[in-house]
Amino acid sequence: MKKIFLLLLLILPIQAIAQYWISREDTYFFVSTGLDLRNATFGGTVNPAAYDGTWTAGYRNENFGIHAYYETFSAIRYESAGVNPEYIFRPGKMLIPVADISLSFIRRPWKVYPSLAMNVRMEYHFSRFFVYVRGESRWRTDYDFFQFSVYGGVSFKFGFPK
């Protein structure tokens, strides 16, 4: 009986805290898709116009967020994947600036390289989704230079109260 009582004493506060976090409108999961706008329209420094797409899944709770992403750019045989902790400047608003650091890897046919990037994003939120424009400054360790890119995309929110 004492074990059940102790278990209830542990579960109830955890459940109450979790319910508070989940019940907030600025706490949600999201999935995103986007593309490099410059590469899609004009081409890059080493390629003609081609698809350079990203897929993302993440979680946000007020000012903190974290997401994992995958990027594929088959025209130059480039892939990258990573995890980005992020800071949300105005949670709960319609126009939200976000800054994050990308801790990632670049995969080329000949080798895998660690990589680091700084991102700033401007998001416009609707009830169930948001659109974004993101500027990225990535240290391209596969060629040892910094690359600036601009991405755009759409994200779908889920896991919050209706």
Short mmCIF file of N, CA and C in Angstrom, two decimals:
data_model
loop_
_atom_site.label_atom_id
_atom_site.label_comp_id
_atom_site.label_asym_id
_atom_site.label_seq_id
_atom_site.Cartn_x
_atom_site.Cartn_y
_atom_site.Cartn_z
N MET A 1 0.81 -1.19 0.00
CA MET A 1 0.00 0.00 0.00
C MET A 1 0.86 1.26 0.00
N LYS A 2 1.97 1.21 0.75
CA LYS A 2 2.86 2.37 0.80
C LYS A 2 3.46 2.66 -0.57
N LYS A 3 3.77 1.61 -1.33
CA LYS A 3 4.35 1.80 -2.66
C LYS A 3 3.36 2.48 -3.60
N ILE A 4 2.10 2.10 -3.54
CA ILE A 4 1.08 2.73 -4.38
C ILE A 4 0.91 4.19 -4.00
N PHE A 5 0.90 4.46 -2.71
CA PHE A 5 0.77 5.84 -2.24
C PHE A 5 1.95 6.69 -2.72
N LEU A 6 3.16 6.16 -2.59
CA LEU A 6 4.35 6.89 -3.05
C LEU A 6 4.32 7.11 -4.56
N LEU A 7 3.87 6.11 -5.29
CA LEU A 7 3.76 6.24 -6.74
C LEU A 7 2.76 7.33 -7.11
N LEU A 8 1.63 7.38 -6.44
CA LEU A 8 0.64 8.44 -6.70
C LEU A 8 1.20 9.82 -6.35
N LEU A 9 1.97 9.91 -5.28
CA LEU A 9 2.59 11.18 -4.91
C LEU A 9 3.57 11.67 -5.97
N LEU A 10 4.22 10.76 -6.66
CA LEU A 10 5.14 11.13 -7.73
C LEU A 10 4.41 11.45 -9.03
N ILE A 11 3.38 10.68 -9.36
CA ILE A 11 2.69 10.84 -10.64
C ILE A 11 1.84 12.10 -10.69
N LEU A 12 1.11 12.42 -9.63
CA LEU A 12 0.18 13.55 -9.66
C LEU A 12 0.86 14.89 -9.96
N PRO A 13 1.97 15.25 -9.30
CA PRO A 13 2.61 16.53 -9.66
C PRO A 13 3.16 16.53 -11.09
N ILE A 14 3.70 15.42 -11.54
CA ILE A 14 4.23 15.35 -12.91
C ILE A 14 3.08 15.52 -13.90
N GLN A 15 1.95 14.87 -13.63
CA GLN A 15 0.79 14.99 -14.52
C GLN A 15 0.27 16.42 -14.54
N ALA A 16 0.23 17.09 -13.38
CA ALA A 16 -0.27 18.46 -13.33
C ALA A 16 0.64 19.41 -14.11
N ILE A 17 1.93 19.24 -13.97
CA ILE A 17 2.88 20.09 -14.71
C ILE A 17 2.77 19.83 -16.20
N ALA A 18 2.69 18.57 -16.59
CA ALA A 18 2.57 18.23 -18.01
C ALA A 18 1.27 18.78 -18.58
N GLN A 19 0.17 18.69 -17.82
CA GLN A 19 -1.11 19.21 -18.31
C GLN A 19 -1.03 20.72 -18.51
N TYR A 20 -0.36 21.43 -17.62
CA TYR A 20 -0.19 22.88 -17.77
C TYR A 20 0.59 23.20 -19.03
N TRP A 21 1.71 22.50 -19.27
CA TRP A 21 2.52 22.76 -20.45
C TRP A 21 1.76 22.46 -21.73
N ILE A 22 1.06 21.33 -21.74
CA ILE A 22 0.36 20.93 -22.96
C ILE A 22 -0.84 21.82 -23.23
N SER A 23 -1.46 22.38 -22.18
CA SER A 23 -2.66 23.19 -22.37
C SER A 23 -2.34 24.59 -22.91
N ARG A 24 -1.11 24.99 -22.93
CA ARG A 24 -0.76 26.32 -23.42
C ARG A 24 -0.75 26.33 -24.95
N GLU A 25 -1.27 27.42 -25.53
CA GLU A 25 -1.34 27.51 -26.98
C GLU A 25 0.05 27.66 -27.61
N ASP A 26 1.02 28.19 -26.86
CA ASP A 26 2.36 28.34 -27.40
C ASP A 26 3.24 27.12 -27.11
N THR A 27 2.63 26.00 -26.81
CA THR A 27 3.32 24.72 -26.67
C THR A 27 2.73 23.76 -27.70
N TYR A 28 3.58 23.29 -28.61
CA TYR A 28 3.08 22.42 -29.67
C TYR A 28 4.23 21.70 -30.36
N PHE A 29 3.89 20.67 -31.09
CA PHE A 29 4.80 19.99 -32.00
C PHE A 29 4.54 20.53 -33.39
N PHE A 30 5.53 20.40 -34.28
CA PHE A 30 5.32 20.85 -35.65
C PHE A 30 6.15 20.02 -36.61
N VAL A 31 5.68 19.97 -37.85
CA VAL A 31 6.44 19.39 -38.95
C VAL A 31 6.47 20.43 -40.06
N SER A 32 7.58 20.49 -40.77
CA SER A 32 7.78 21.53 -41.78
C SER A 32 8.38 20.96 -43.05
N THR A 33 8.13 21.67 -44.12
CA THR A 33 8.85 21.42 -45.36
C THR A 33 9.18 22.78 -45.96
N GLY A 34 10.32 22.85 -46.62
CA GLY A 34 10.75 24.11 -47.21
C GLY A 34 11.78 23.88 -48.29
N LEU A 35 12.22 24.99 -48.89
CA LEU A 35 13.24 24.89 -49.92
C LEU A 35 14.10 26.14 -49.94
N ASP A 36 15.29 25.99 -50.50
CA ASP A 36 16.22 27.10 -50.67
C ASP A 36 15.70 27.95 -51.82
N LEU A 37 15.28 29.16 -51.52
CA LEU A 37 14.62 30.01 -52.52
C LEU A 37 15.57 30.42 -53.65
N ARG A 38 16.80 30.73 -53.32
CA ARG A 38 17.76 31.14 -54.36
C ARG A 38 18.09 30.00 -55.29
N ASN A 39 18.36 28.82 -54.73
CA ASN A 39 18.67 27.66 -55.58
C ASN A 39 17.49 27.25 -56.44
N ALA A 40 16.28 27.42 -55.93
CA ALA A 40 15.10 27.04 -56.70
C ALA A 40 14.83 28.00 -57.86
N THR A 41 15.18 29.28 -57.70
CA THR A 41 14.87 30.27 -58.74
C THR A 41 16.06 30.62 -59.63
N PHE A 42 17.20 30.89 -59.03
CA PHE A 42 18.36 31.38 -59.80
C PHE A 42 19.49 30.37 -59.92
N GLY A 43 19.56 29.44 -59.01
CA GLY A 43 20.70 28.54 -58.96
C GLY A 43 21.70 29.03 -57.93
N GLY A 44 22.70 28.23 -57.68
CA GLY A 44 23.70 28.57 -56.68
C GLY A 44 25.02 28.94 -57.31
N THR A 45 26.05 28.95 -56.48
CA THR A 45 27.39 29.32 -56.95
C THR A 45 27.99 28.23 -57.84
N VAL A 46 27.54 26.97 -57.66
CA VAL A 46 28.13 25.87 -58.44
C VAL A 46 27.08 25.06 -59.19
N ASN A 47 25.84 25.55 -59.26
CA ASN A 47 24.77 24.76 -59.88
C ASN A 47 23.72 25.65 -60.53
N PRO A 48 23.04 25.14 -61.56
CA PRO A 48 21.88 25.85 -62.10
C PRO A 48 20.69 25.68 -61.15
N ALA A 49 19.57 26.32 -61.44
CA ALA A 49 18.38 26.22 -60.59
C ALA A 49 17.98 24.77 -60.39
N ALA A 50 17.77 24.38 -59.13
CA ALA A 50 17.44 23.00 -58.79
C ALA A 50 16.77 22.96 -57.42
N TYR A 51 16.12 21.85 -57.14
CA TYR A 51 15.43 21.67 -55.86
C TYR A 51 16.43 21.37 -54.74
N ASP A 52 16.37 22.15 -53.66
CA ASP A 52 17.15 21.96 -52.45
C ASP A 52 16.15 22.02 -51.30
N GLY A 53 15.65 20.87 -50.86
CA GLY A 53 14.54 20.84 -49.92
C GLY A 53 14.92 20.43 -48.51
N THR A 54 14.08 20.85 -47.55
CA THR A 54 14.28 20.51 -46.15
C THR A 54 13.00 19.90 -45.58
N TRP A 55 13.19 19.00 -44.62
CA TRP A 55 12.11 18.39 -43.85
C TRP A 55 12.48 18.54 -42.38
N THR A 56 11.52 18.97 -41.56
CA THR A 56 11.80 19.27 -40.17
C THR A 56 10.68 18.75 -39.27
N ALA A 57 11.05 18.31 -38.06
CA ALA A 57 10.09 17.96 -37.01
C ALA A 57 10.61 18.58 -35.72
N GLY A 58 9.70 19.22 -34.95
CA GLY A 58 10.16 19.89 -33.75
C GLY A 58 9.11 20.04 -32.68
N TYR A 59 9.55 20.65 -31.57
CA TYR A 59 8.71 20.89 -30.40
C TYR A 59 9.00 22.29 -29.88
N ARG A 60 7.96 22.99 -29.44
CA ARG A 60 8.12 24.32 -28.85
C ARG A 60 7.35 24.41 -27.55
N ASN A 61 7.96 25.11 -26.60
CA ASN A 61 7.32 25.39 -25.32
C ASN A 61 7.71 26.81 -24.94
N GLU A 62 6.82 27.76 -25.19
CA GLU A 62 7.02 29.18 -24.94
C GLU A 62 8.26 29.68 -25.67
N ASN A 63 9.32 30.08 -24.94
CA ASN A 63 10.51 30.66 -25.58
C ASN A 63 11.52 29.63 -26.07
N PHE A 64 11.36 28.37 -25.70
CA PHE A 64 12.33 27.34 -26.08
C PHE A 64 11.74 26.42 -27.14
N GLY A 65 12.57 26.02 -28.06
CA GLY A 65 12.17 25.03 -29.05
C GLY A 65 13.37 24.19 -29.45
N ILE A 66 13.09 23.05 -30.02
CA ILE A 66 14.15 22.21 -30.57
C ILE A 66 13.57 21.47 -31.77
N HIS A 67 14.37 21.35 -32.81
CA HIS A 67 13.90 20.59 -33.96
C HIS A 67 15.05 19.84 -34.62
N ALA A 68 14.67 18.79 -35.32
CA ALA A 68 15.62 18.00 -36.10
C ALA A 68 15.24 18.19 -37.57
N TYR A 69 16.24 18.24 -38.43
CA TYR A 69 15.96 18.48 -39.85
C TYR A 69 16.79 17.56 -40.74
N TYR A 70 16.33 17.45 -41.96
CA TYR A 70 17.05 16.74 -43.01
C TYR A 70 16.96 17.58 -44.27
N GLU A 71 18.08 17.79 -44.93
CA GLU A 71 18.12 18.57 -46.18
C GLU A 71 18.72 17.70 -47.27
N THR A 72 18.11 17.75 -48.44
CA THR A 72 18.62 17.01 -49.58
C THR A 72 18.74 17.94 -50.79
N PHE A 73 19.88 17.85 -51.46
CA PHE A 73 20.15 18.67 -52.64
C PHE A 73 20.87 17.76 -53.64
N SER A 74 20.08 16.99 -54.37
CA SER A 74 20.66 15.95 -55.23
C SER A 74 21.44 16.51 -56.41
N ALA A 75 21.18 17.75 -56.83
CA ALA A 75 21.90 18.33 -57.97
C ALA A 75 23.41 18.40 -57.72
N ILE A 76 23.82 18.58 -56.47
CA ILE A 76 25.25 18.63 -56.15
C ILE A 76 25.65 17.48 -55.22
N ARG A 77 24.77 16.46 -55.07
CA ARG A 77 25.02 15.30 -54.23
C ARG A 77 25.39 15.71 -52.80
N TYR A 78 24.48 16.49 -52.19
CA TYR A 78 24.66 17.05 -50.86
C TYR A 78 23.48 16.67 -49.98
N GLU A 79 23.77 16.25 -48.76
CA GLU A 79 22.75 16.00 -47.76
C GLU A 79 23.26 16.54 -46.43
N SER A 80 22.35 17.02 -45.60
CA SER A 80 22.74 17.40 -44.25
C SER A 80 21.59 17.07 -43.31
N ALA A 81 21.95 16.85 -42.06
CA ALA A 81 20.96 16.55 -41.02
C ALA A 81 21.52 17.08 -39.71
N GLY A 82 20.61 17.51 -38.84
CA GLY A 82 21.08 18.03 -37.58
C GLY A 82 19.97 18.32 -36.60
N VAL A 83 20.38 18.86 -35.46
CA VAL A 83 19.48 19.25 -34.38
C VAL A 83 19.72 20.72 -34.10
N ASN A 84 18.62 21.47 -33.95
CA ASN A 84 18.71 22.90 -33.74
C ASN A 84 17.96 23.31 -32.47
N PRO A 85 18.65 23.67 -31.39
CA PRO A 85 17.97 24.34 -30.28
C PRO A 85 17.66 25.77 -30.71
N GLU A 86 16.47 26.27 -30.34
CA GLU A 86 16.05 27.58 -30.82
C GLU A 86 15.46 28.42 -29.70
N TYR A 87 15.54 29.74 -29.90
CA TYR A 87 14.93 30.69 -28.98
C TYR A 87 13.83 31.43 -29.72
N ILE A 88 12.62 31.44 -29.14
CA ILE A 88 11.47 32.10 -29.74
C ILE A 88 11.29 33.43 -29.01
N PHE A 89 11.34 34.54 -29.75
CA PHE A 89 11.33 35.85 -29.12
C PHE A 89 9.96 36.34 -28.68
N ARG A 90 8.90 36.00 -29.40
CA ARG A 90 7.56 36.49 -29.05
C ARG A 90 6.55 35.35 -29.12
N PRO A 91 6.63 34.36 -28.22
CA PRO A 91 5.71 33.23 -28.33
C PRO A 91 4.26 33.68 -28.19
N GLY A 92 3.38 33.01 -28.92
CA GLY A 92 1.97 33.31 -28.83
C GLY A 92 1.50 34.44 -29.73
N LYS A 93 2.39 35.13 -30.41
CA LYS A 93 2.03 36.23 -31.31
C LYS A 93 1.87 35.70 -32.73
N MET A 94 1.40 36.55 -33.63
CA MET A 94 1.26 36.12 -35.03
C MET A 94 2.57 36.21 -35.79
N LEU A 95 3.36 37.26 -35.56
CA LEU A 95 4.64 37.45 -36.22
C LEU A 95 5.73 37.17 -35.19
N ILE A 96 6.48 36.09 -35.42
CA ILE A 96 7.43 35.60 -34.41
C ILE A 96 8.84 35.49 -34.99
N PRO A 97 9.81 36.22 -34.44
CA PRO A 97 11.21 36.01 -34.81
C PRO A 97 11.80 34.85 -33.98
N VAL A 98 12.64 34.05 -34.64
CA VAL A 98 13.27 32.89 -34.00
C VAL A 98 14.74 32.87 -34.38
N ALA A 99 15.59 32.51 -33.44
CA ALA A 99 17.02 32.34 -33.71
C ALA A 99 17.43 30.95 -33.24
N ASP A 100 18.29 30.29 -34.00
CA ASP A 100 18.76 28.97 -33.58
C ASP A 100 20.17 28.71 -34.06
N ILE A 101 20.76 27.67 -33.48
CA ILE A 101 22.08 27.18 -33.86
C ILE A 101 21.90 25.77 -34.38
N SER A 102 22.47 25.47 -35.52
CA SER A 102 22.35 24.14 -36.13
C SER A 102 23.63 23.35 -35.86
N LEU A 103 23.47 22.25 -35.15
CA LEU A 103 24.56 21.31 -34.90
C LEU A 103 24.31 20.14 -35.83
N SER A 104 25.13 20.02 -36.86
CA SER A 104 24.74 19.11 -37.94
C SER A 104 25.93 18.41 -38.58
N PHE A 105 25.57 17.56 -39.54
CA PHE A 105 26.55 16.86 -40.37
C PHE A 105 26.21 17.08 -41.83
N ILE A 106 27.23 17.20 -42.65
CA ILE A 106 27.08 17.27 -44.10
C ILE A 106 27.58 15.94 -44.66
N ARG A 107 26.76 15.34 -45.50
CA ARG A 107 27.17 14.07 -46.12
C ARG A 107 27.37 14.30 -47.61
N ARG A 108 28.56 14.00 -48.05
CA ARG A 108 28.91 14.03 -49.47
C ARG A 108 29.24 12.60 -49.89
N PRO A 109 29.31 12.32 -51.18
CA PRO A 109 29.60 10.93 -51.59
C PRO A 109 30.94 10.43 -51.07
N TRP A 110 31.87 11.32 -50.81
CA TRP A 110 33.21 10.88 -50.43
C TRP A 110 33.47 10.93 -48.93
N LYS A 111 32.63 11.63 -48.11
CA LYS A 111 32.93 11.76 -46.70
C LYS A 111 31.77 12.43 -45.97
N VAL A 112 31.74 12.29 -44.64
CA VAL A 112 30.78 12.98 -43.77
C VAL A 112 31.55 14.02 -42.96
N TYR A 113 31.01 15.24 -42.87
CA TYR A 113 31.68 16.35 -42.21
C TYR A 113 30.78 16.95 -41.12
N PRO A 114 31.34 17.35 -39.99
CA PRO A 114 30.54 18.10 -39.02
C PRO A 114 30.31 19.51 -39.56
N SER A 115 29.25 20.14 -39.12
CA SER A 115 28.95 21.48 -39.60
C SER A 115 28.23 22.28 -38.53
N LEU A 116 28.29 23.58 -38.65
CA LEU A 116 27.67 24.50 -37.71
C LEU A 116 27.02 25.62 -38.49
N ALA A 117 25.84 26.05 -38.07
CA ALA A 117 25.15 27.16 -38.76
C ALA A 117 24.41 28.01 -37.75
N MET A 118 24.23 29.27 -38.10
CA MET A 118 23.39 30.20 -37.35
C MET A 118 22.20 30.52 -38.24
N ASN A 119 21.00 30.46 -37.67
CA ASN A 119 19.78 30.72 -38.43
C ASN A 119 18.95 31.80 -37.73
N VAL A 120 18.33 32.65 -38.53
CA VAL A 120 17.30 33.56 -38.04
C VAL A 120 16.08 33.35 -38.93
N ARG A 121 14.93 33.34 -38.30
CA ARG A 121 13.71 33.02 -39.03
C ARG A 121 12.62 34.01 -38.63
N MET A 122 11.79 34.37 -39.59
CA MET A 122 10.61 35.16 -39.32
C MET A 122 9.41 34.31 -39.70
N GLU A 123 8.50 34.11 -38.74
CA GLU A 123 7.35 33.24 -38.95
C GLU A 123 6.06 34.04 -38.82
N TYR A 124 5.09 33.70 -39.67
CA TYR A 124 3.76 34.29 -39.56
C TYR A 124 2.80 33.15 -39.24
N HIS A 125 2.16 33.22 -38.05
CA HIS A 125 1.36 32.11 -37.53
C HIS A 125 -0.13 32.29 -37.79
N PHE A 126 -0.74 31.19 -38.19
CA PHE A 126 -2.19 31.03 -38.26
C PHE A 126 -2.55 30.04 -37.15
N SER A 127 -3.80 29.61 -37.06
CA SER A 127 -4.17 28.75 -35.94
C SER A 127 -3.50 27.38 -36.00
N ARG A 128 -3.45 26.74 -37.15
CA ARG A 128 -2.92 25.37 -37.26
C ARG A 128 -1.60 25.27 -38.03
N PHE A 129 -1.13 26.35 -38.60
CA PHE A 129 0.11 26.30 -39.37
C PHE A 129 0.78 27.67 -39.35
N PHE A 130 2.03 27.71 -39.84
CA PHE A 130 2.72 28.98 -40.03
C PHE A 130 3.62 28.89 -41.24
N VAL A 131 3.89 30.04 -41.84
CA VAL A 131 4.82 30.14 -42.96
C VAL A 131 6.06 30.86 -42.44
N TYR A 132 7.20 30.58 -43.07
CA TYR A 132 8.44 31.18 -42.58
C TYR A 132 9.39 31.52 -43.72
N VAL A 133 10.27 32.46 -43.41
CA VAL A 133 11.45 32.76 -44.22
C VAL A 133 12.63 32.66 -43.28
N ARG A 134 13.68 31.94 -43.70
CA ARG A 134 14.83 31.68 -42.83
C ARG A 134 16.12 32.04 -43.54
N GLY A 135 16.96 32.80 -42.86
CA GLY A 135 18.31 33.08 -43.34
C GLY A 135 19.29 32.20 -42.59
N GLU A 136 20.21 31.60 -43.33
CA GLU A 136 21.17 30.67 -42.73
C GLU A 136 22.58 31.05 -43.14
N SER A 137 23.48 31.06 -42.17
CA SER A 137 24.91 31.21 -42.43
C SER A 137 25.59 29.94 -41.95
N ARG A 138 25.98 29.08 -42.90
CA ARG A 138 26.52 27.76 -42.57
C ARG A 138 28.01 27.69 -42.87
N TRP A 139 28.74 27.12 -41.93
CA TRP A 139 30.14 26.80 -42.16
C TRP A 139 30.17 25.50 -42.93
N ARG A 140 30.48 25.58 -44.22
CA ARG A 140 30.52 24.42 -45.10
C ARG A 140 31.88 23.75 -44.95
N THR A 141 31.96 22.82 -44.04
CA THR A 141 33.23 22.15 -43.77
C THR A 141 33.65 21.21 -44.90
N ASP A 142 32.73 20.88 -45.80
CA ASP A 142 33.13 20.05 -46.95
C ASP A 142 33.98 20.85 -47.93
N TYR A 143 33.82 22.20 -47.96
CA TYR A 143 34.64 23.05 -48.81
C TYR A 143 35.38 24.14 -48.03
N ASP A 144 35.18 24.19 -46.72
CA ASP A 144 35.84 25.15 -45.82
C ASP A 144 35.57 26.61 -46.20
N PHE A 145 34.28 26.98 -46.26
CA PHE A 145 33.88 28.37 -46.41
C PHE A 145 32.49 28.55 -45.80
N PHE A 146 32.10 29.83 -45.60
CA PHE A 146 30.77 30.14 -45.09
C PHE A 146 29.82 30.35 -46.26
N GLN A 147 28.62 29.79 -46.17
CA GLN A 147 27.61 29.90 -47.21
C GLN A 147 26.37 30.54 -46.61
N PHE A 148 25.85 31.57 -47.26
CA PHE A 148 24.60 32.18 -46.83
C PHE A 148 23.48 31.71 -47.74
N SER A 149 22.35 31.27 -47.14
CA SER A 149 21.20 30.78 -47.91
C SER A 149 19.93 31.36 -47.33
N VAL A 150 18.89 31.44 -48.16
CA VAL A 150 17.57 31.89 -47.72
C VAL A 150 16.56 30.80 -48.08
N TYR A 151 15.83 30.34 -47.08
CA TYR A 151 14.84 29.28 -47.24
C TYR A 151 13.45 29.84 -46.97
N GLY A 152 12.45 29.20 -47.52
CA GLY A 152 11.06 29.52 -47.23
C GLY A 152 10.31 28.22 -47.09
N GLY A 153 9.21 28.25 -46.33
CA GLY A 153 8.45 27.02 -46.18
C GLY A 153 7.20 27.18 -45.37
N VAL A 154 6.58 26.05 -45.08
CA VAL A 154 5.34 26.00 -44.31
C VAL A 154 5.48 24.93 -43.23
N SER A 155 4.90 25.21 -42.06
CA SER A 155 4.94 24.29 -40.92
C SER A 155 3.52 24.04 -40.44
N PHE A 156 3.26 22.82 -40.02
CA PHE A 156 1.96 22.44 -39.51
C PHE A 156 2.07 22.11 -38.03
N LYS A 157 1.23 22.74 -37.20
CA LYS A 157 1.26 22.56 -35.75
C LYS A 157 0.26 21.48 -35.35
N PHE A 158 0.62 20.73 -34.30
CA PHE A 158 -0.33 19.77 -33.73
C PHE A 158 0.04 19.50 -32.28
N GLY A 159 -0.90 18.91 -31.55
CA GLY A 159 -0.65 18.57 -30.16
C GLY A 159 -0.94 19.68 -29.18
N PHE A 160 -1.87 20.57 -29.49
CA PHE A 160 -2.26 21.62 -28.56
C PHE A 160 -3.79 21.66 -28.51
N PRO A 161 -4.37 22.33 -27.52
CA PRO A 161 -5.83 22.32 -27.38
C PRO A 161 -6.53 22.94 -28.57
N LYS A 162 -7.71 22.45 -28.84
CA LYS A 162 -8.49 22.96 -29.97
C LYS A 162 -9.16 24.27 -29.61
#
